[in-house]
XYZ file of C-alpha atoms in Angstrom:
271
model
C 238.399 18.204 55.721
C 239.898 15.954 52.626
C 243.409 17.054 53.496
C 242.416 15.718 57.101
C 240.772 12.793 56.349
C 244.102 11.567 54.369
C 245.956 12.014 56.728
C 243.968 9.933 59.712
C 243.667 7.063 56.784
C 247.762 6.613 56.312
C 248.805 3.957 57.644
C 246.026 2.756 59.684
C 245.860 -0.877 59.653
C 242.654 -2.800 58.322
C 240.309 -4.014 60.539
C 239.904 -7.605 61.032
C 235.463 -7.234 61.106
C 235.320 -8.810 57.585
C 237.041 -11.454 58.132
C 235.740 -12.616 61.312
C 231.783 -12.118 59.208
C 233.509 -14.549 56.672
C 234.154 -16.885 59.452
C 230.743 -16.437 61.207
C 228.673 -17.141 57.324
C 230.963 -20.341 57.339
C 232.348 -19.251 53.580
C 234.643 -21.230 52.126
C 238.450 -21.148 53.134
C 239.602 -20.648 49.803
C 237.645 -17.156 50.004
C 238.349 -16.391 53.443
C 241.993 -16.414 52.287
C 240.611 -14.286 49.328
C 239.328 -11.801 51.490
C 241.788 -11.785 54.530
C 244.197 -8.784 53.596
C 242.395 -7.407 50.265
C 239.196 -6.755 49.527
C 237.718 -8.955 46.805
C 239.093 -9.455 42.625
C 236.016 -8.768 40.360
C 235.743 -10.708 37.370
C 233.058 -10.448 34.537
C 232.287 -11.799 31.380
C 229.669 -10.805 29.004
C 227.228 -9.307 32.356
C 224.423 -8.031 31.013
C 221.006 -6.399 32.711
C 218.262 -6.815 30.446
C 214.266 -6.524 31.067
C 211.205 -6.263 29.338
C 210.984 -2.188 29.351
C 215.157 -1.659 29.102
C 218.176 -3.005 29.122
C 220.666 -1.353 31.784
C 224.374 -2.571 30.659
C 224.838 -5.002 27.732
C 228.281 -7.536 27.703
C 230.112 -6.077 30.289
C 233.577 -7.615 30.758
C 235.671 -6.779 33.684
C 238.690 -7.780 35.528
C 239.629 -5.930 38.227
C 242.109 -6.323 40.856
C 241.884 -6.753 44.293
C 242.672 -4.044 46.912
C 242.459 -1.629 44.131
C 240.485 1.585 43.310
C 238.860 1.519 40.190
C 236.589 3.691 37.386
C 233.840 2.470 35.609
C 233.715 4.650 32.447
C 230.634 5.907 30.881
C 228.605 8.695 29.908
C 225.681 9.862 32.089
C 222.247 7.230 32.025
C 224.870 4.373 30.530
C 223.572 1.663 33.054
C 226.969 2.235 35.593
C 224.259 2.839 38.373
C 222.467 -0.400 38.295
C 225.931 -1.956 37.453
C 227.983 -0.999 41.001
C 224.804 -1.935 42.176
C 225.001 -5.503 40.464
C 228.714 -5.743 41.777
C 227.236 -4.639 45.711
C 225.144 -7.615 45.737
C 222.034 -5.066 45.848
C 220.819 -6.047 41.695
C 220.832 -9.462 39.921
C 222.457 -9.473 36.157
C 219.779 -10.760 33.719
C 222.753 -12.969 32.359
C 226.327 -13.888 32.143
C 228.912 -14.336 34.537
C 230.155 -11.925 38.487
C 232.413 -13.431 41.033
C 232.981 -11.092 43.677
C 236.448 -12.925 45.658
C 235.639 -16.145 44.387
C 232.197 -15.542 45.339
C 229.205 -16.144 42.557
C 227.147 -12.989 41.968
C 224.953 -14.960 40.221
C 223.680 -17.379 42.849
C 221.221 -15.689 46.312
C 222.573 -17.516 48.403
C 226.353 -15.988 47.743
C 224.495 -12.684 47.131
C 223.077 -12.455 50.128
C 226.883 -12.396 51.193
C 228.342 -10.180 48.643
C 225.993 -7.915 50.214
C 227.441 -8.132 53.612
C 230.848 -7.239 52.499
C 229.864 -4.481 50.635
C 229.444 -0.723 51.607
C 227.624 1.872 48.863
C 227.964 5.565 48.871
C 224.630 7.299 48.079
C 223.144 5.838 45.550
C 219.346 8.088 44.746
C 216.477 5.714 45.545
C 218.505 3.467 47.463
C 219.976 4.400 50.622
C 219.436 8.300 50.470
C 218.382 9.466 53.920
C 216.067 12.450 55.098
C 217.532 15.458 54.494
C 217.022 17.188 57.981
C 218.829 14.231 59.726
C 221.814 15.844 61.572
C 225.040 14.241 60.420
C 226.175 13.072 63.811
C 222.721 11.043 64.145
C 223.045 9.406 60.377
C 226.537 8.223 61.609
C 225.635 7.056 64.921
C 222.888 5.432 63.694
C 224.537 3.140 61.497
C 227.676 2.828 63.462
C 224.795 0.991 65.890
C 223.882 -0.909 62.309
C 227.134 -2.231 62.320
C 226.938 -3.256 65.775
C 229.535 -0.930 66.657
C 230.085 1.132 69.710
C 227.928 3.953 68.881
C 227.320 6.475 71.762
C 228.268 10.126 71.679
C 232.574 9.354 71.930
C 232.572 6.673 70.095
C 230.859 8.703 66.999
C 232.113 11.505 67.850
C 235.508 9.898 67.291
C 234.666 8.285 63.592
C 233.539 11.753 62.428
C 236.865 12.847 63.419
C 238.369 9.926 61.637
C 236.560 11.304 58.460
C 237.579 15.278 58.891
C 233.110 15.484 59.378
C 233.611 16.630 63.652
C 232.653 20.144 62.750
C 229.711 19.401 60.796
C 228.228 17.016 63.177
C 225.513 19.377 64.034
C 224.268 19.720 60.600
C 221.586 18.736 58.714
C 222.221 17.148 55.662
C 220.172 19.682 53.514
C 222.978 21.834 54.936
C 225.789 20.575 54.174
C 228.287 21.229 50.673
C 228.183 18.878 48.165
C 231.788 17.579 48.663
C 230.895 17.181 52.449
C 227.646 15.916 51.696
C 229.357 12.748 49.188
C 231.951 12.072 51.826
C 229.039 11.553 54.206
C 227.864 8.897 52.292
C 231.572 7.353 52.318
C 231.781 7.549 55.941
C 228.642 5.769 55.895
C 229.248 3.188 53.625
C 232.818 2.223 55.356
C 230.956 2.210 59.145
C 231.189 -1.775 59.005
C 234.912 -2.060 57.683
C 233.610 -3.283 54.167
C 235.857 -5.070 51.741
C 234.122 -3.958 48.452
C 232.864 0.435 48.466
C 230.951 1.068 45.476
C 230.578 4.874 44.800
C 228.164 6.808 42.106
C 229.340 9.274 40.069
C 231.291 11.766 41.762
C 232.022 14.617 39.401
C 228.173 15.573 39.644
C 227.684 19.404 40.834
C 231.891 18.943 42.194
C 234.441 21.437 40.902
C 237.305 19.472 39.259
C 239.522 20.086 42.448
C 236.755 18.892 44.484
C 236.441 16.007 42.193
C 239.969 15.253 42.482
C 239.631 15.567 46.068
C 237.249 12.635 46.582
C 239.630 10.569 44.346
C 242.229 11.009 46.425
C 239.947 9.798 49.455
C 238.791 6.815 47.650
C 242.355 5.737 46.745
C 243.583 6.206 49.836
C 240.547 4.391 51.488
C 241.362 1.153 49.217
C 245.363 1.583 49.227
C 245.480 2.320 53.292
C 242.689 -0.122 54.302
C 243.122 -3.187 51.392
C 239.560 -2.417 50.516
C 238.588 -2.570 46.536
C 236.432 0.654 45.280
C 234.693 0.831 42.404
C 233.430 4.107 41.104
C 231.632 5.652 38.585
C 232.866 8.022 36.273
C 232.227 10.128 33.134
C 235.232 12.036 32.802
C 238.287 10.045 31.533
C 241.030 12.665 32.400
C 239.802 12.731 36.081
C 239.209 9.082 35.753
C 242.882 8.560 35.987
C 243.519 9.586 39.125
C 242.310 5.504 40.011
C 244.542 2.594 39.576
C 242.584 1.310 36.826
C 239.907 2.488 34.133
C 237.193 0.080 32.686
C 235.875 1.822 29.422
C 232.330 0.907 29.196
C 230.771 2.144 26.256
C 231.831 2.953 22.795
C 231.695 6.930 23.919
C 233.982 6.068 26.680
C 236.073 4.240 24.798
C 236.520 7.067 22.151
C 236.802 9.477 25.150
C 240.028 7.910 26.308
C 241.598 7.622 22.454
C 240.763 11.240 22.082
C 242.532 12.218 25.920
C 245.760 9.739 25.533
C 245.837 10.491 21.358
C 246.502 14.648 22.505
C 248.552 12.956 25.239
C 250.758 11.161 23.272
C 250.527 14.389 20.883
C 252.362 17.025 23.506
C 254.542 13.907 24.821
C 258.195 14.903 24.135
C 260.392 13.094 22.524
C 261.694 9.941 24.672
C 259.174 10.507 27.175
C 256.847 7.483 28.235
């Protein structure tokens, strides 16, 4: 299914939905430009998600380019949850500075917008659906959420898009976990978004299976000009992704211990 999936992304051109929503919310032209063959740059500065009971991520700093696929790096409970959340326009920082393609995270109103443009795999709690749904009526359904052409041919014909054809029948409580994950990415990209945001993928995967969702996500963002974000905990399968944001102090240390016993078996006149 991943090997098929890659190979009905290559070279497919990227739709022209988001654009024409930009158009339709009136946004300004210097973002429509932003968003017209990428999806969006994220910048942050000293983001932080604080309340009374906890405090989810503390002075994050990103800058991350657009049309890209990237890894957030932390360990497990770290706050990278409610932070691709933050960047989905589906959580409000506490404090400090988001634009999402020129876009202020900050402010509803753009919000509200960064919303639109965005597409989420599952995230628990969120957008989780009931586990005896059948696959092909989760995909139709939101196809229809889209406003897209949803009958029987028309989903029939995304789920072949996303290798998923022979597990239409399926209920979700049925499916593998690999297959079960890239059912949430079909979902999330149903309305062409220009931002995916993606939870931690390495949970209950083998590393090849890890590896082979990477491989999806990259080609998702390199194929379709889309940025992807995604969680991660493990640095060496982190670097599969065109770029790695360390988030923590353990993260951090994780990649100087991984590129110090690189740099360590690195012949001579290597790079």
């Amino acid at each position: 299914s991943a090997l098929r999936l890659l190979m009905n992304c290559s070279h497919r051109a990227p739709t022209d939905s988001a654009e024409r929503m930009c158009r339709e919310m009136n946004l300004p032209m210097s973002t429509q430009a932003e968003l017209s063959l990428l999806g969006p740059a994220i910048h942050a500065q000293a983001l932080t998600m604080k309340t009374a009971r906890m405090t989810a991520y503390k002075d994050i700093n990103l800058d991350l380019a657009a049309g890209q696929a990237h890894a957030l790096l932390a360990e497990h409970k770290a706050g990278k949850r409610e932070l691709l959340l933050t960047l989905a326009g589906h959580m409000l920082a506490s404090s400090g500075e988001l634009t999402i393609g020129g876009l202020n995270a900050r402010s509803v109103k753009d919000l509200h917008t960064i919303k639109k443009l965005s597409g989420l795999g599952w995230f628990s709690h969120v957008n989780e659906l009931e586990k005896v749904l059948r696959v092909r009526t989760c995909i139709s359904a939101e196809l229809g959420l889209m406003s897209k052409k949803s009958n029987r041919v028309a989903t029939d014909a995304y789920l072949e898009q996303w290798g998923l054809l022979d597990v239409a029948e399926k209920n979700l409580e049925e499916l593998d976990r690999i297959t079960y994950d890239l059912v949430g990415i079909a979902l999330g990209m149903a309305g062409d978004p220009k931002l995916l945001v993606v939870q931690e993928i390495e949970r209950d995967l083998t590393e090849l299976q890890t590896l082979q969702l990477i491989d999806i996500l990259c080609e998702i963002s390199h194929s379709r000009g889309a940025t992807v974000v995604c969680g991660m905990c493990d640095y060496g399968l982190a670097r599969k992704f065109d770029s790695i944001s360390c988030l923590t102090e353990a993260a951090r240390a994780q990649r100087d211990a991984v590129c110090g016993q690189a740099a360590q078996t690195t012949p001579l006149g290597v790079a």
